[in-house]
Short mmCIF file of C-alpha atoms in Angstrom, two decimals:
data_model
loop_
_atom_site.label_atom_id
_atom_site.label_comp_id
_atom_site.label_asym_id
_atom_site.label_seq_id
_atom_site.Cartn_x
_atom_site.Cartn_y
_atom_site.Cartn_z
CA MET A 1 6.74 -20.93 48.01
CA SER A 2 6.29 -24.42 50.52
CA GLY A 3 3.86 -26.77 49.66
CA ALA A 4 1.29 -25.66 52.22
CA GLU A 5 1.41 -21.73 51.13
CA ALA A 6 0.90 -22.82 47.87
CA ALA A 7 -2.20 -25.37 49.28
CA SER A 8 -3.15 -21.45 50.89
CA ALA A 9 -3.10 -19.92 47.84
CA ALA A 10 -4.67 -22.31 45.45
CA GLY A 11 -7.99 -21.09 44.14
CA ALA A 12 -7.65 -18.18 46.74
CA VAL A 13 -7.66 -14.52 45.84
CA VAL A 14 -4.18 -13.02 46.56
CA VAL A 15 -3.54 -9.69 47.88
CA GLY A 16 0.32 -8.25 48.29
CA VAL A 17 0.70 -6.25 51.30
CA ASP A 18 3.85 -3.66 52.21
CA GLY A 19 2.38 -1.54 54.87
CA SER A 20 1.61 1.14 52.03
CA ARG A 21 -1.69 3.25 52.08
CA SER A 22 -2.35 1.79 48.19
CA SER A 23 -1.58 -1.72 49.80
CA ARG A 24 -4.42 -0.66 52.92
CA ALA A 25 -6.90 -0.19 50.06
CA ALA A 26 -5.73 -3.54 47.83
CA VAL A 27 -6.85 -5.52 50.97
CA LEU A 28 -10.22 -3.77 50.90
CA LEU A 29 -10.71 -4.45 47.60
CA ALA A 30 -9.31 -7.95 47.67
CA ALA A 31 -11.78 -8.87 50.66
CA ARG A 32 -14.87 -7.62 48.80
CA GLU A 33 -13.53 -9.92 45.88
CA ALA A 34 -13.34 -12.65 47.94
CA ARG A 35 -16.76 -12.41 49.54
CA LEU A 36 -18.76 -12.00 46.26
CA ARG A 37 -16.53 -15.14 44.76
CA GLY A 38 -17.13 -17.27 47.68
CA ARG A 39 -13.32 -17.82 48.05
CA ALA A 40 -10.47 -17.90 50.72
CA LEU A 41 -8.10 -14.71 50.90
CA HIS A 42 -4.53 -15.07 51.11
CA VAL A 43 -2.78 -12.00 52.23
CA VAL A 44 1.01 -12.39 51.23
CA HIS A 45 3.91 -9.94 52.12
CA ALA A 46 7.51 -10.63 50.50
CA LEU A 47 10.27 -10.38 53.01
CA THR A 48 13.74 -9.40 51.26
CA THR A 49 16.85 -8.96 52.90
CA PRO A 50 18.95 -6.98 53.54
CA VAL A 51 16.67 -4.36 52.55
CA PRO A 52 12.52 -4.97 52.82
CA LEU A 53 9.66 -3.11 51.82
CA LEU A 54 8.96 -2.18 55.29
CA PRO A 55 8.54 1.27 56.70
CA PRO A 56 11.94 2.63 57.85
CA GLY A 57 13.04 1.79 61.30
CA PRO A 58 14.57 3.70 63.91
CA PRO A 59 18.62 4.25 64.13
CA ASP A 60 18.72 0.87 66.12
CA ALA A 61 16.93 -1.15 63.11
CA PRO A 62 16.08 -4.78 64.08
CA GLY A 63 18.14 -7.73 62.41
CA GLU A 64 16.62 -10.41 60.73
CA GLY A 65 14.71 -11.74 63.16
CA GLY A 66 13.02 -8.37 63.97
CA LEU A 67 12.55 -7.54 60.53
CA ARG A 68 10.52 -10.71 59.92
CA ASP A 69 8.22 -9.83 63.51
CA ARG A 70 7.53 -6.98 61.49
CA ALA A 71 6.64 -8.31 58.30
CA GLU A 72 4.15 -10.67 60.71
CA THR A 73 2.59 -8.04 62.51
CA LEU A 74 2.10 -6.11 58.90
CA VAL A 75 0.16 -9.24 57.75
CA ALA A 76 -1.68 -9.74 60.58
CA GLU A 77 -3.15 -6.31 60.84
CA ALA A 78 -4.08 -6.79 57.10
CA VAL A 79 -5.67 -10.50 57.94
CA GLU A 80 -7.79 -8.39 60.92
CA THR A 81 -8.84 -5.47 58.24
CA ALA A 82 -10.06 -7.95 55.71
CA ARG A 83 -11.78 -9.77 57.91
CA ALA A 84 -13.64 -6.39 59.28
CA ALA A 85 -14.41 -6.01 55.60
CA GLY A 86 -16.41 -8.97 55.47
CA ALA A 87 -14.08 -11.52 54.08
CA GLY A 88 -15.56 -13.87 55.77
CA GLY A 89 -13.46 -16.60 58.22
CA ARG A 90 -11.06 -17.84 55.17
CA VAL A 91 -8.32 -15.43 55.78
CA SER A 92 -4.81 -16.56 55.82
CA GLY A 93 -1.34 -14.76 55.35
CA ALA A 94 2.13 -15.55 54.94
CA VAL A 95 5.71 -13.91 54.80
CA LEU A 96 7.74 -15.34 52.28
CA PRO A 97 11.19 -14.55 51.68
CA GLY A 98 12.12 -13.34 48.35
CA GLU A 99 11.29 -10.54 45.89
CA ALA A 100 8.09 -9.14 45.80
CA LEU A 101 7.74 -9.74 42.00
CA THR A 102 9.08 -13.50 42.47
CA VAL A 103 6.82 -14.43 44.94
CA LEU A 104 3.29 -13.01 43.75
CA GLU A 105 4.15 -14.24 40.17
CA THR A 106 4.59 -17.63 41.81
CA ALA A 107 1.30 -17.18 43.93
CA SER A 108 -0.40 -16.15 40.92
CA ARG A 109 -0.10 -19.56 39.20
CA SER A 110 -3.06 -20.91 41.32
CA ALA A 111 -4.66 -18.29 42.35
CA ALA A 112 -8.12 -17.14 41.13
CA VAL A 113 -6.97 -13.14 41.04
CA VAL A 114 -4.28 -11.29 42.21
CA VAL A 115 -4.89 -7.69 44.48
CA LEU A 116 -2.16 -5.19 44.13
CA GLY A 117 -2.20 -1.41 45.00
CA SER A 118 -1.20 1.09 42.12
CA ARG A 119 2.09 2.41 44.46
CA GLY A 120 4.07 1.15 47.01
CA ARG A 121 6.73 1.49 49.22
CA GLY A 122 9.97 2.58 48.28
CA GLU A 123 9.59 3.66 45.08
CA PHE A 124 10.04 7.62 43.49
CA ARG A 125 7.23 9.90 44.45
CA ALA A 126 7.00 10.18 40.42
CA LEU A 127 6.07 6.82 39.69
CA LEU A 128 2.27 6.64 39.19
CA LEU A 129 2.59 2.79 39.36
CA GLY A 130 4.63 0.53 41.20
CA SER A 131 7.09 -1.85 39.28
CA THR A 132 5.42 -5.04 40.89
CA ALA A 133 2.14 -3.90 39.14
CA VAL A 134 3.54 -3.57 36.14
CA HIS A 135 5.03 -6.55 35.96
CA LEU A 136 2.74 -8.70 37.29
CA ALA A 137 0.03 -7.57 34.57
CA ALA A 138 2.55 -8.62 31.77
CA HIS A 139 4.14 -12.25 33.33
CA GLY A 140 1.55 -13.24 35.64
CA HIS A 141 -0.67 -16.46 34.79
CA CYS A 142 -4.04 -15.00 36.69
CA PRO A 143 -6.16 -12.00 36.15
CA LEU A 144 -4.62 -9.00 38.21
CA LEU A 145 -6.51 -6.20 40.11
CA VAL A 146 -5.07 -2.71 40.80
CA VAL A 147 -6.08 -0.18 42.88
CA ARG A 148 -6.70 3.01 40.75
CA GLY A 149 -9.52 5.77 41.63
CA GLU A 150 -12.44 5.19 43.43
CA GLY A 151 -14.77 5.43 40.35
CA ASP A 152 -18.59 4.69 41.30
CA ALA A 153 -18.45 0.85 43.14
CA SER A 154 -21.72 0.81 42.18
CA GLY A 155 -20.94 1.30 38.57
CA PRO A 156 -21.28 -0.95 35.72
CA VAL A 157 -18.02 -3.25 34.58
CA LEU A 158 -16.05 -0.83 31.80
CA LEU A 159 -14.71 -3.41 29.20
CA GLY A 160 -12.39 -2.43 26.60
CA VAL A 161 -13.16 -4.52 23.68
CA ASP A 162 -10.59 -4.91 20.66
CA GLY A 163 -11.66 -8.39 19.03
CA SER A 164 -8.29 -9.69 20.01
CA PRO A 165 -7.61 -13.00 21.35
CA THR A 166 -6.71 -11.48 24.87
CA GLY A 167 -9.74 -9.04 24.82
CA ALA A 168 -11.65 -12.70 24.52
CA ALA A 169 -10.68 -13.51 27.54
CA ALA A 170 -10.99 -9.72 29.39
CA ALA A 171 -14.86 -9.67 27.92
CA ALA A 172 -15.35 -12.93 30.24
CA PHE A 173 -14.14 -12.02 32.66
CA ALA A 174 -15.50 -9.10 32.72
CA PHE A 175 -19.18 -10.40 32.17
CA GLU A 176 -18.15 -12.82 35.39
CA GLU A 177 -17.01 -9.63 37.44
CA ALA A 178 -20.66 -7.74 36.70
CA ALA A 179 -22.63 -10.90 37.64
CA LEU A 180 -21.17 -11.49 40.96
CA ARG A 181 -21.28 -7.83 41.40
CA GLY A 182 -25.44 -7.41 40.30
CA THR A 183 -24.54 -5.18 37.82
CA GLY A 184 -24.52 -4.28 34.07
CA VAL A 185 -21.43 -4.37 31.51
CA ARG A 186 -20.71 -1.39 29.55
CA ALA A 187 -18.96 -2.34 26.47
CA LEU A 188 -16.68 0.06 24.52
CA HIS A 189 -14.67 -0.52 21.47
CA ALA A 190 -13.24 2.61 20.11
CA CYS A 191 -11.95 3.28 16.36
CA THR A 192 -9.98 5.40 14.25
CA PRO A 193 -10.29 8.77 14.93
CA LEU A 194 -10.88 10.87 11.90
CA PRO A 195 -8.35 13.26 10.88
CA PRO A 196 -7.77 16.54 12.06
CA GLY A 197 -10.34 19.11 9.99
CA ALA A 198 -12.61 15.99 8.89
CA PRO A 199 -16.43 16.78 8.54
CA ALA A 200 -18.10 14.53 11.22
CA PRO A 201 -19.52 11.36 9.61
CA SER A 202 -23.68 12.05 9.46
CA GLY A 203 -24.55 8.04 9.50
CA PRO A 204 -23.53 5.72 12.34
CA PRO A 205 -20.09 4.06 13.15
CA ASP A 206 -18.81 2.15 10.61
CA GLY A 207 -20.75 -1.57 10.38
CA GLU A 208 -17.40 -3.40 10.71
CA GLU A 209 -16.53 -2.21 14.00
CA GLU A 210 -20.37 -2.67 15.18
CA ARG A 211 -20.41 -6.32 13.77
CA LEU A 212 -17.05 -6.55 15.80
CA LEU A 213 -18.21 -5.57 18.43
CA ALA A 214 -21.65 -7.64 18.60
CA GLU A 215 -19.46 -10.94 17.66
CA SER A 216 -17.22 -10.15 20.39
CA LEU A 217 -19.95 -10.30 23.40
CA ALA A 218 -22.47 -12.57 21.73
CA GLY A 219 -21.65 -16.14 23.23
CA LEU A 220 -21.01 -14.04 26.49
CA ARG A 221 -24.61 -12.07 26.60
CA GLU A 222 -26.10 -15.86 25.85
CA ARG A 223 -24.19 -16.72 29.52
CA HIS A 224 -24.93 -14.29 31.44
CA PRO A 225 -28.76 -13.35 30.20
CA ASP A 226 -29.26 -11.29 33.88
CA VAL A 227 -26.13 -8.86 33.12
CA PRO A 228 -27.59 -5.94 31.54
CA VAL A 229 -25.31 -4.82 28.52
CA GLU A 230 -24.46 -1.33 26.91
CA GLN A 231 -22.69 -1.53 23.99
CA SER A 232 -20.89 1.15 22.31
CA VAL A 233 -18.53 2.01 19.51
CA VAL A 234 -17.12 5.69 19.31
CA ARG A 235 -14.39 7.24 17.47
CA GLY A 236 -11.69 8.06 19.27
CA GLY A 237 -8.39 6.82 20.52
CA VAL A 238 -8.66 4.00 22.90
CA ARG A 239 -6.50 5.46 25.90
CA GLU A 240 -8.18 8.08 26.24
CA THR A 241 -11.62 6.81 25.61
CA LEU A 242 -11.48 4.33 28.31
CA ILE A 243 -9.52 6.71 30.96
CA GLU A 244 -12.59 8.98 30.60
CA ALA A 245 -15.35 6.31 31.29
CA SER A 246 -13.56 5.11 33.74
CA ALA A 247 -15.03 7.86 36.37
CA ASP A 248 -18.17 6.34 36.76
CA ALA A 249 -17.10 2.88 36.44
CA GLY A 250 -16.70 -0.02 39.51
CA LEU A 251 -14.41 -1.47 36.92
CA LEU A 252 -12.43 -1.51 33.98
CA VAL A 253 -11.20 -4.32 32.12
CA VAL A 254 -8.83 -4.67 29.76
CA GLY A 255 -6.71 -7.48 28.21
CA ALA A 256 -2.80 -7.26 28.72
CA ARG A 257 -2.25 -6.74 25.01
CA GLY A 258 -4.73 -6.67 21.95
CA ARG A 259 -4.34 -6.10 18.18
CA GLY A 260 -1.44 -4.37 16.65
CA GLY A 261 0.83 -4.54 18.97
CA PHE A 262 4.27 -5.97 18.38
CA ALA A 263 4.96 -9.72 18.99
CA GLY A 264 7.54 -9.16 21.73
CA LEU A 265 5.79 -6.44 24.10
CA LEU A 266 3.92 -8.29 26.53
CA LEU A 267 1.58 -5.57 28.00
CA GLY A 268 0.12 -3.68 25.33
CA SER A 269 -0.06 0.60 25.48
CA VAL A 270 -3.54 0.67 26.06
CA SER A 271 -3.10 -2.06 29.30
CA GLN A 272 -0.33 0.26 30.33
CA ALA A 273 -2.14 4.24 30.33
CA VAL A 274 -5.26 3.03 31.87
CA LEU A 275 -3.18 0.87 34.63
CA HIS A 276 -1.63 4.57 35.28
CA HIS A 277 -4.30 6.89 34.54
CA ALA A 278 -7.25 5.16 34.97
CA ARG A 279 -10.06 6.87 37.48
CA CYS A 280 -11.65 3.15 38.91
CA PRO A 281 -9.93 -0.21 40.20
CA VAL A 282 -8.50 -2.27 37.07
CA ALA A 283 -8.67 -5.89 35.72
CA VAL A 284 -5.86 -6.81 33.62
CA VAL A 285 -6.68 -10.34 32.04
CA ARG A 286 -3.86 -12.22 30.48
CA PRO A 287 -5.30 -15.40 28.35
#
């Protein structure tokens, strides 16, 4: 990425495009983020040769120059889509040489947020999530927003809380998003489900779990007094609980890796599960 291109991405909402339907949805989500945050929007397409991430061409497909022309057109159309969606005048675009993984990881070093579709071109239909999104969730340097199901655009920001350092970064991002969107935060902490056949407890959830949830949110409640907060401790699997609750949320926010994961794992099982199955857009936040 050149100096001028890095300057365009600095502090901006960056969206990766490849011409797919999911990519267009990402542009619309990115336009909203840019408008809410008062940030510039930078549209990026990674041009790889000799196999670019572009729609298949005719038998006499153009050479490298023609491929770049098509990529420039794709980016220009995405820029216009973002402007029409209300992103404002500070919308720019660039075709950058290299693999999408490398281009977007570099952009994430200075971006406020990177936005991607859940699945792009050139991937097997059975894959629910593109490798680029998984890679950025694990290796990116800023929060990643991934387009998933529609959810409820006016719904609360759903936050998965586990008390980990990564979870603290996710919680801060969730409150920031809720304040920008003018909605509330629904904070969920899932504790260990009961063994099969065990009687349901008659009292409230374990006090230690309630305390963990309250302590995870305490400072954020003070910094965002106007953000309504609903907090719940529920018994059940974390992945299943968050995926089910995402149906009426506007955004689901999780940390890249929570408590109990192996040190070598850069992306936790919960993060991967919600990226694949959540019913609303997902934000994965690294510390």
